[in-house]
Amino acid sequence: MKVLLLGFGAVGQAFARLIERRRADLYARHALSPSLVGVVDSRGAAADPRGLDVEALLEAKRRGGTVAALAAHGVHGVSVEAFIVESEAQVVVEATPTSVAAPGAALARLKAAFRGGKHVVCVNKGPLAVAFPALLELARHNRVAFRFSGTVGGGTPVLALAQECVRGDRVLSARAVLNGTTNFILWRMDRHGEDYDAALAEAVRLGYAETDPSADVDGIDSATKLVILANGVLGHPCVLGDVAVTGIRGVTREHVLAAREQGQVVRLVAELDGGLSVAPREIPADSPLHVPANLNALSLTLETGGEVALVGRGAGGPETATAILRDLIDIWHAIGSPR
Amino acid sequence: MKLVMKFGGSSLADADRMRHCAALVRSRVAKHQVAVVVSAMDGVTEELLALADAAAAGTRAVAEAHLAALRRGHEEAAAALGEPGRVRELLDELDRLAGGIAAVGELTPRSRDAVLAFGERLATALFHRALTSAGVKARAFDGGEAGLVTDDRFGDAEPLVELSLYQVAETLGPLIAAGEVPVITGFIAATQHGVTTTLGRGGSDYTATLVGAALGADEIWIWSDVDGLMSADPRIVPGARRLERISFSEAVEMAQFGAKAMHPRALEPAAERGVPVRIRNTFRPEGEGTLIAREGDAPDGIVRSVHVVHDSGMILVTGAGMIGRVGTAARVFEALGEHGINIRMISQSASEAAISIAVGAGQLEAARAALEARLLRTGHARRVLVEPEVAIVAAVGAGMRGTRGVAARVFGAVAARGINVIAIAQGSSELSISFAVGRDAGPDAARALHDEFGLAKG
């Protein structure tokens, strides 16, 4: 199966390594041998219809800062959209970093992939946050598969669990902790009695938070994931603007400690219950959403089945790479063997 | 308010009419955000089709005559609007396209769409000029440029609605927020690969409602040459009056019965997003027109309008053998469907001994032949009877739903005029009752219903 990888940062590189490491296993269990026929990063591209060598790609990226530095196969200054349409790949993996403020470029890449008749695995939340129904329509129109399980929960199959739940039951409400960074900060404030700034600094030090943490701490990342969960699985059409969002900048140590007195903890909770919201909320200490460190959690209330919950690691390059692989295998089985 | 205004046809007959319409836009831009959708000038689409056919047929003299006529009409308008060169490039492009078609000697649906698109492209260029010279800050867009994407069924392309709405909002939203007026070609769009397509049914009105839905408009104004939708055709019912407000479902129902309204397909995007549509008259712009809105917003009233579909014929298929026999109706419809016959009305009694079908008079004989071949020959029915001179009368109104005694009033009023009813049909949506009467009794039956339900009164 020929794959074109867009984005060669932490996630993209982890994915390239993962398919190498799992090669024998994928072949044995799924008769699947993925081959990277193209890789695009922010500065250039590399292509080889017979498959690029992953070690050489990583080396080029490390030394030259771009895959375009790869000998013989690297190209600078390529028009990405044309490159996608013309690629021999059957599947395009969109793994560039999410930018909710400016999803235009990623959206244009996805449109090019669909237009070119390619299946798509997307772990970039930006385009889904703003144009989810349009993307589903475009995939259907071009009769290609569109998978995005890595956008929510990273390696933890949050969407898949929800999908299974809605198959035979009805989801009355969904509540979730979908952002590891803010969970880490609130956990530190609770556990170590730190104030917000100290907990944030620790998150930055450990690499959980970006130097500009606003997408996380302002709740945008959580809201984006909630939109994907609502649209993609729960049958609730919406866009980012429909979510009432409050971040955690205003959460004080006093607030957290006062909640603890009551047997509660403060967490940034994304909620679909009639309306859509993301806000710091007090939850019981024995709630399934009360998870430590940078974990994610999902709790669904089903009409018949009652409460169903899932806890796992939300982010991280290697974790998200496994989600991409999961989707790739899914597409491989969905389309049958290539013509 | 956010408004989408659509102009076309006789409203854009010449430069004077364009200036008039531009003034209608200008009078709103101070207070409102406005987007404009423009369809081809009067008669231009027909001229373009003739040009395309002539080019493909290799009749150069004819093609050149059509080109010259198109050139004359648009260049005159351009000159009158103070910019003689405004459409020259487009006309030259059309000339080259026609030349290309002539060279190939074949008119593909794709190239036909490319030719047809010039009607709207030319009108949009001119209307843009009319707006800017009236001091309105405006920018012209092709449907595709504005973000409308369709499949590649040339001639009757289906929009990718979600994608189109998203893209139109992205392209035009910031523009109108900044007070600029986008002027968009109606009727035409593009495939995802950027090839020009046309929307077919619903045409420019469809563009207007898609743009309105995308922008979250407060109202979509379809400017035409009628005062609005009427309670009946005034040529038949002298007391007919303009309807102030109707629901989307009523408008769709009326369109089925031939009311000079919008194509149901064009109403869809507006109905789905709840954006009201107003039909207005450029020749009497002070009028309020007819507002088509969500059901709850329409006023009370059992029957809202009465329609007559002339030139119909009835076919009665009978036979005791049909009773309790599964698949008879399927055979009837298959036979008619295979011959491309459009069914206007169907009625079957619960006894199952007969099915009556109304079709257009022009298709009556074909329908008879098809049914005879399919049902008589095989013994599935006994007789196929034809009643050639029939009119279908319909009463439309959402208020009929669940109201008792409507049928009694309808048929009482018709009976009081001594009119015999041949067949009756009412769908379970109860939005309309339709029935067939003798051809000459149609108008009288319509007047009877119009009176019975007091539609002439305000």
Short mmCIF file of N, CA and C in Angstrom, two decimals, chain B residues 332-456:
data_model
loop_
_atom_site.label_atom_id
_atom_site.label_comp_id
_atom_site.label_asym_id
_atom_site.label_seq_id
_atom_site.Cartn_x
_atom_site.Cartn_y
_atom_site.Cartn_z
N VAL B 332 -47.89 -0.85 -13.83
CA VAL B 332 -48.37 0.39 -14.45
C VAL B 332 -47.25 1.43 -14.49
N PHE B 333 -46.61 1.63 -13.34
CA PHE B 333 -45.61 2.69 -13.26
C PHE B 333 -44.36 2.34 -14.05
N GLU B 334 -44.02 1.07 -14.05
CA GLU B 334 -42.87 0.65 -14.85
C GLU B 334 -43.11 0.93 -16.32
N ALA B 335 -44.30 0.54 -16.79
CA ALA B 335 -44.62 0.73 -18.20
C ALA B 335 -44.52 2.20 -18.57
N LEU B 336 -45.06 3.05 -17.70
CA LEU B 336 -45.03 4.49 -17.99
C LEU B 336 -43.62 5.04 -17.86
N GLY B 337 -42.92 4.58 -16.84
CA GLY B 337 -41.55 5.05 -16.61
C GLY B 337 -40.62 4.70 -17.76
N GLU B 338 -40.77 3.49 -18.26
CA GLU B 338 -39.90 3.07 -19.36
C GLU B 338 -40.09 3.92 -20.59
N HIS B 339 -41.27 4.50 -20.75
CA HIS B 339 -41.52 5.35 -21.91
C HIS B 339 -41.38 6.83 -21.59
N GLY B 340 -40.80 7.10 -20.45
CA GLY B 340 -40.52 8.49 -20.09
C GLY B 340 -41.77 9.32 -19.90
N ILE B 341 -42.83 8.69 -19.43
CA ILE B 341 -44.08 9.44 -19.26
C ILE B 341 -44.21 9.92 -17.83
N ASN B 342 -44.41 11.23 -17.70
CA ASN B 342 -44.50 11.85 -16.39
C ASN B 342 -45.93 11.74 -15.87
N ILE B 343 -46.10 11.20 -14.68
CA ILE B 343 -47.44 11.02 -14.12
C ILE B 343 -47.80 12.26 -13.31
N ARG B 344 -48.94 12.86 -13.59
CA ARG B 344 -49.34 14.06 -12.87
C ARG B 344 -50.16 13.74 -11.62
N MET B 345 -50.92 12.67 -11.68
CA MET B 345 -51.79 12.34 -10.56
C MET B 345 -52.12 10.87 -10.63
N ILE B 346 -52.30 10.26 -9.48
CA ILE B 346 -52.63 8.84 -9.41
C ILE B 346 -53.77 8.68 -8.43
N SER B 347 -54.72 7.83 -8.76
CA SER B 347 -55.67 7.50 -7.72
C SER B 347 -56.15 6.07 -7.88
N GLN B 348 -56.29 5.39 -6.77
CA GLN B 348 -56.77 4.02 -6.80
C GLN B 348 -57.73 3.84 -5.64
N SER B 349 -58.85 3.17 -5.92
CA SER B 349 -59.79 2.93 -4.84
C SER B 349 -59.31 1.72 -4.04
N ALA B 350 -59.80 1.62 -2.84
CA ALA B 350 -59.39 0.49 -2.00
C ALA B 350 -59.91 -0.83 -2.54
N SER B 351 -60.88 -0.77 -3.44
CA SER B 351 -61.36 -2.03 -4.03
C SER B 351 -60.32 -2.64 -4.96
N GLU B 352 -59.36 -1.81 -5.38
CA GLU B 352 -58.26 -2.23 -6.25
C GLU B 352 -58.71 -2.62 -7.65
N ALA B 353 -59.98 -2.34 -7.99
CA ALA B 353 -60.46 -2.77 -9.31
C ALA B 353 -60.04 -1.80 -10.40
N ALA B 354 -59.56 -0.63 -10.03
CA ALA B 354 -59.19 0.35 -11.05
C ALA B 354 -58.09 1.27 -10.54
N ILE B 355 -57.24 1.70 -11.46
CA ILE B 355 -56.25 2.73 -11.13
C ILE B 355 -56.43 3.83 -12.16
N SER B 356 -56.56 5.08 -11.72
CA SER B 356 -56.59 6.14 -12.71
C SER B 356 -55.35 7.00 -12.60
N ILE B 357 -54.89 7.41 -13.75
CA ILE B 357 -53.62 8.13 -13.84
C ILE B 357 -53.82 9.34 -14.74
N ALA B 358 -53.37 10.49 -14.28
CA ALA B 358 -53.41 11.67 -15.14
C ALA B 358 -52.03 11.93 -15.70
N VAL B 359 -51.96 12.20 -16.99
CA VAL B 359 -50.68 12.54 -17.62
C VAL B 359 -50.90 13.77 -18.49
N GLY B 360 -49.80 14.34 -18.99
CA GLY B 360 -49.94 15.48 -19.88
C GLY B 360 -50.62 15.03 -21.18
N ALA B 361 -51.44 15.94 -21.75
CA ALA B 361 -52.19 15.56 -22.95
C ALA B 361 -51.26 15.06 -24.05
N GLY B 362 -50.10 15.65 -24.15
CA GLY B 362 -49.17 15.27 -25.20
C GLY B 362 -48.62 13.86 -25.04
N GLN B 363 -48.71 13.32 -23.84
CA GLN B 363 -48.16 11.98 -23.59
C GLN B 363 -49.24 10.94 -23.46
N LEU B 364 -50.48 11.36 -23.68
CA LEU B 364 -51.60 10.47 -23.42
C LEU B 364 -51.57 9.22 -24.28
N GLU B 365 -51.37 9.41 -25.59
CA GLU B 365 -51.40 8.26 -26.50
C GLU B 365 -50.25 7.31 -26.22
N ALA B 366 -49.08 7.88 -25.94
CA ALA B 366 -47.93 7.04 -25.62
C ALA B 366 -48.20 6.24 -24.34
N ALA B 367 -48.87 6.88 -23.40
CA ALA B 367 -49.17 6.21 -22.15
C ALA B 367 -50.15 5.07 -22.39
N ARG B 368 -51.15 5.35 -23.21
CA ARG B 368 -52.13 4.31 -23.51
C ARG B 368 -51.44 3.10 -24.15
N ALA B 369 -50.62 3.38 -25.13
CA ALA B 369 -49.94 2.29 -25.84
C ALA B 369 -49.07 1.48 -24.88
N ALA B 370 -48.36 2.18 -24.02
CA ALA B 370 -47.46 1.48 -23.08
C ALA B 370 -48.25 0.58 -22.14
N LEU B 371 -49.38 1.08 -21.66
CA LEU B 371 -50.17 0.29 -20.71
C LEU B 371 -50.85 -0.88 -21.40
N GLU B 372 -51.32 -0.64 -22.61
CA GLU B 372 -51.93 -1.74 -23.35
C GLU B 372 -50.93 -2.87 -23.56
N ALA B 373 -49.74 -2.47 -23.99
CA ALA B 373 -48.73 -3.49 -24.27
C ALA B 373 -48.37 -4.26 -23.01
N ARG B 374 -48.25 -3.53 -21.89
CA ARG B 374 -47.76 -4.18 -20.69
C ARG B 374 -48.85 -4.95 -19.95
N LEU B 375 -50.09 -4.40 -19.93
CA LEU B 375 -51.11 -4.96 -19.04
C LEU B 375 -52.20 -5.76 -19.76
N LEU B 376 -52.63 -5.28 -20.92
CA LEU B 376 -53.71 -6.00 -21.61
C LEU B 376 -53.18 -7.29 -22.20
N ARG B 377 -52.07 -7.16 -22.90
CA ARG B 377 -51.51 -8.30 -23.60
C ARG B 377 -51.23 -9.45 -22.64
N THR B 378 -50.84 -9.10 -21.45
CA THR B 378 -50.46 -10.15 -20.49
C THR B 378 -51.63 -10.55 -19.59
N GLY B 379 -52.76 -9.89 -19.79
CA GLY B 379 -53.93 -10.25 -18.98
C GLY B 379 -53.91 -9.71 -17.57
N HIS B 380 -53.02 -8.76 -17.29
CA HIS B 380 -52.98 -8.20 -15.95
C HIS B 380 -54.10 -7.20 -15.71
N ALA B 381 -54.69 -6.69 -16.80
CA ALA B 381 -55.83 -5.79 -16.65
C ALA B 381 -56.78 -6.07 -17.81
N ARG B 382 -57.98 -5.58 -17.64
CA ARG B 382 -59.01 -5.89 -18.62
C ARG B 382 -59.17 -4.79 -19.66
N ARG B 383 -59.17 -3.57 -19.17
CA ARG B 383 -59.42 -2.46 -20.09
C ARG B 383 -58.53 -1.27 -19.76
N VAL B 384 -58.17 -0.51 -20.78
CA VAL B 384 -57.46 0.75 -20.60
C VAL B 384 -58.31 1.83 -21.27
N LEU B 385 -58.95 2.66 -20.44
CA LEU B 385 -59.84 3.69 -20.97
C LEU B 385 -59.15 5.05 -20.93
N VAL B 386 -59.44 5.87 -21.95
CA VAL B 386 -58.78 7.16 -22.03
C VAL B 386 -59.80 8.30 -22.01
N GLU B 387 -59.50 9.29 -21.21
CA GLU B 387 -60.36 10.49 -21.13
C GLU B 387 -59.45 11.65 -21.54
N PRO B 388 -59.53 12.10 -22.79
CA PRO B 388 -58.50 12.99 -23.29
C PRO B 388 -58.56 14.44 -22.80
N GLU B 389 -59.69 14.96 -22.54
CA GLU B 389 -59.74 16.40 -22.28
C GLU B 389 -60.04 16.67 -20.81
N VAL B 390 -58.98 16.79 -20.07
CA VAL B 390 -59.11 16.87 -18.62
C VAL B 390 -58.27 18.02 -18.07
N ALA B 391 -58.76 18.64 -17.02
CA ALA B 391 -57.95 19.62 -16.28
C ALA B 391 -57.80 19.09 -14.86
N ILE B 392 -56.61 19.33 -14.29
CA ILE B 392 -56.42 18.96 -12.89
C ILE B 392 -56.51 20.24 -12.06
N VAL B 393 -57.33 20.18 -11.03
CA VAL B 393 -57.49 21.33 -10.16
C VAL B 393 -56.90 20.95 -8.81
N ALA B 394 -56.16 21.87 -8.22
CA ALA B 394 -55.54 21.56 -6.94
C ALA B 394 -55.73 22.70 -5.96
N ALA B 395 -56.00 22.33 -4.72
CA ALA B 395 -56.04 23.30 -3.63
C ALA B 395 -54.84 23.00 -2.74
N VAL B 396 -54.06 24.05 -2.41
CA VAL B 396 -52.83 23.87 -1.63
C VAL B 396 -52.93 24.67 -0.34
N GLY B 397 -52.51 24.07 0.74
CA GLY B 397 -52.45 24.80 2.00
C GLY B 397 -52.08 23.89 3.15
N ALA B 398 -51.08 24.31 3.95
CA ALA B 398 -50.65 23.46 5.06
C ALA B 398 -51.74 23.36 6.12
N GLY B 399 -52.67 24.32 6.13
CA GLY B 399 -53.74 24.31 7.13
C GLY B 399 -54.75 23.20 6.93
N MET B 400 -54.69 22.53 5.78
CA MET B 400 -55.61 21.42 5.55
C MET B 400 -55.29 20.24 6.45
N ARG B 401 -54.00 20.19 6.84
CA ARG B 401 -53.55 19.04 7.62
C ARG B 401 -54.33 18.97 8.92
N GLY B 402 -55.02 17.87 9.09
CA GLY B 402 -55.75 17.66 10.34
C GLY B 402 -57.03 18.46 10.48
N THR B 403 -57.34 19.30 9.48
CA THR B 403 -58.60 20.04 9.54
C THR B 403 -59.71 19.17 8.97
N ARG B 404 -60.77 19.01 9.73
CA ARG B 404 -61.86 18.17 9.25
C ARG B 404 -62.73 18.92 8.27
N GLY B 405 -63.31 18.18 7.35
CA GLY B 405 -64.33 18.76 6.48
C GLY B 405 -63.80 19.52 5.28
N VAL B 406 -62.47 19.50 5.06
CA VAL B 406 -61.92 20.23 3.92
C VAL B 406 -62.42 19.61 2.62
N ALA B 407 -62.37 18.28 2.56
CA ALA B 407 -62.80 17.61 1.34
C ALA B 407 -64.27 17.90 1.06
N ALA B 408 -65.07 17.91 2.13
CA ALA B 408 -66.50 18.18 1.95
C ALA B 408 -66.70 19.57 1.35
N ARG B 409 -65.94 20.52 1.84
CA ARG B 409 -66.09 21.89 1.32
C ARG B 409 -65.62 21.98 -0.12
N VAL B 410 -64.48 21.32 -0.40
CA VAL B 410 -63.94 21.35 -1.77
C VAL B 410 -64.96 20.78 -2.74
N PHE B 411 -65.43 19.59 -2.45
CA PHE B 411 -66.29 18.94 -3.45
C PHE B 411 -67.72 19.47 -3.41
N GLY B 412 -68.11 19.99 -2.24
CA GLY B 412 -69.41 20.66 -2.18
C GLY B 412 -69.43 21.88 -3.10
N ALA B 413 -68.34 22.67 -3.02
CA ALA B 413 -68.27 23.89 -3.83
C ALA B 413 -68.26 23.55 -5.32
N VAL B 414 -67.53 22.49 -5.66
CA VAL B 414 -67.45 22.10 -7.07
C VAL B 414 -68.80 21.56 -7.55
N ALA B 415 -69.45 20.76 -6.68
CA ALA B 415 -70.75 20.18 -7.04
C ALA B 415 -71.80 21.27 -7.23
N ALA B 416 -71.69 22.32 -6.39
CA ALA B 416 -72.67 23.40 -6.47
C ALA B 416 -72.62 24.08 -7.84
N ARG B 417 -71.49 23.97 -8.53
CA ARG B 417 -71.41 24.55 -9.87
C ARG B 417 -71.76 23.53 -10.94
N GLY B 418 -72.19 22.37 -10.49
CA GLY B 418 -72.59 21.34 -11.45
C GLY B 418 -71.41 20.71 -12.19
N ILE B 419 -70.26 20.68 -11.53
CA ILE B 419 -69.06 20.11 -12.17
C ILE B 419 -68.85 18.67 -11.69
N ASN B 420 -68.65 17.79 -12.64
CA ASN B 420 -68.41 16.39 -12.31
C ASN B 420 -66.93 16.14 -12.04
N VAL B 421 -66.64 15.45 -10.96
CA VAL B 421 -65.25 15.14 -10.61
C VAL B 421 -64.90 13.74 -11.12
N ILE B 422 -63.83 13.65 -11.90
CA ILE B 422 -63.47 12.37 -12.53
C ILE B 422 -62.62 11.51 -11.60
N ALA B 423 -61.67 12.12 -10.94
CA ALA B 423 -60.79 11.36 -10.03
C ALA B 423 -60.24 12.31 -8.98
N ILE B 424 -59.88 11.72 -7.85
CA ILE B 424 -59.42 12.53 -6.72
C ILE B 424 -58.12 11.97 -6.18
N ALA B 425 -57.23 12.86 -5.75
CA ALA B 425 -56.02 12.37 -5.08
C ALA B 425 -55.63 13.31 -3.95
N GLN B 426 -55.26 12.72 -2.82
CA GLN B 426 -54.70 13.53 -1.75
C GLN B 426 -53.56 12.76 -1.11
N GLY B 427 -52.44 13.40 -1.00
CA GLY B 427 -51.31 12.73 -0.36
C GLY B 427 -51.50 12.73 1.14
N SER B 428 -50.77 11.87 1.84
CA SER B 428 -50.95 11.80 3.28
C SER B 428 -50.32 13.00 3.98
N SER B 429 -49.53 13.79 3.26
CA SER B 429 -49.01 15.01 3.87
C SER B 429 -50.13 16.04 4.02
N GLU B 430 -51.23 15.83 3.30
CA GLU B 430 -52.40 16.71 3.36
C GLU B 430 -52.07 18.15 3.00
N LEU B 431 -51.02 18.34 2.22
CA LEU B 431 -50.69 19.70 1.81
C LEU B 431 -51.54 20.15 0.64
N SER B 432 -52.12 19.19 -0.07
CA SER B 432 -52.94 19.56 -1.21
C SER B 432 -53.98 18.49 -1.47
N ILE B 433 -55.06 18.93 -2.10
CA ILE B 433 -56.04 17.99 -2.65
C ILE B 433 -56.06 18.29 -4.13
N SER B 434 -55.95 17.27 -4.96
CA SER B 434 -56.11 17.54 -6.38
C SER B 434 -57.16 16.61 -6.96
N PHE B 435 -57.83 17.11 -7.98
CA PHE B 435 -58.85 16.29 -8.63
C PHE B 435 -58.95 16.65 -10.10
N ALA B 436 -59.45 15.69 -10.87
CA ALA B 436 -59.57 15.89 -12.31
C ALA B 436 -61.02 16.20 -12.66
N VAL B 437 -61.18 17.17 -13.54
CA VAL B 437 -62.51 17.51 -14.06
C VAL B 437 -62.39 17.62 -15.58
N GLY B 438 -63.52 17.75 -16.25
CA GLY B 438 -63.50 17.96 -17.68
C GLY B 438 -62.72 19.24 -18.00
N ARG B 439 -62.08 19.27 -19.18
CA ARG B 439 -61.18 20.36 -19.50
C ARG B 439 -61.81 21.74 -19.30
N ASP B 440 -63.02 21.90 -19.79
CA ASP B 440 -63.64 23.21 -19.76
C ASP B 440 -64.12 23.63 -18.38
N ALA B 441 -64.24 22.64 -17.50
CA ALA B 441 -64.74 22.96 -16.16
C ALA B 441 -63.62 23.41 -15.22
N GLY B 442 -62.35 23.27 -15.64
CA GLY B 442 -61.21 23.59 -14.79
C GLY B 442 -61.27 24.99 -14.18
N PRO B 443 -61.36 26.03 -15.02
CA PRO B 443 -61.38 27.39 -14.48
C PRO B 443 -62.53 27.62 -13.52
N ASP B 444 -63.70 27.08 -13.88
CA ASP B 444 -64.87 27.29 -13.04
C ASP B 444 -64.67 26.62 -11.68
N ALA B 445 -64.10 25.43 -11.69
CA ALA B 445 -63.84 24.71 -10.44
C ALA B 445 -62.86 25.52 -9.59
N ALA B 446 -61.84 26.09 -10.23
CA ALA B 446 -60.86 26.89 -9.49
C ALA B 446 -61.53 28.09 -8.84
N ARG B 447 -62.41 28.76 -9.61
CA ARG B 447 -63.12 29.91 -9.05
C ARG B 447 -64.00 29.50 -7.87
N ALA B 448 -64.62 28.32 -8.01
CA ALA B 448 -65.48 27.83 -6.94
C ALA B 448 -64.68 27.65 -5.65
N LEU B 449 -63.50 27.07 -5.76
CA LEU B 449 -62.66 26.85 -4.57
C LEU B 449 -62.14 28.18 -4.02
N HIS B 450 -61.75 29.04 -4.92
CA HIS B 450 -61.23 30.35 -4.50
C HIS B 450 -62.28 31.08 -3.67
N ASP B 451 -63.55 31.00 -4.11
CA ASP B 451 -64.65 31.63 -3.37
C ASP B 451 -64.89 30.91 -2.05
N GLU B 452 -64.97 29.59 -2.14
CA GLU B 452 -65.32 28.79 -0.97
C GLU B 452 -64.39 29.08 0.21
N PHE B 453 -63.10 29.21 -0.09
CA PHE B 453 -62.14 29.41 1.00
C PHE B 453 -61.79 30.88 1.21
N GLY B 454 -62.58 31.75 0.55
CA GLY B 454 -62.43 33.20 0.81
C GLY B 454 -61.05 33.73 0.48
N LEU B 455 -60.44 33.23 -0.58
CA LEU B 455 -59.05 33.62 -0.87
C LEU B 455 -58.95 35.03 -1.44
N ALA B 456 -60.06 35.55 -1.95
CA ALA B 456 -60.01 36.90 -2.53
C ALA B 456 -59.92 37.96 -1.44
#
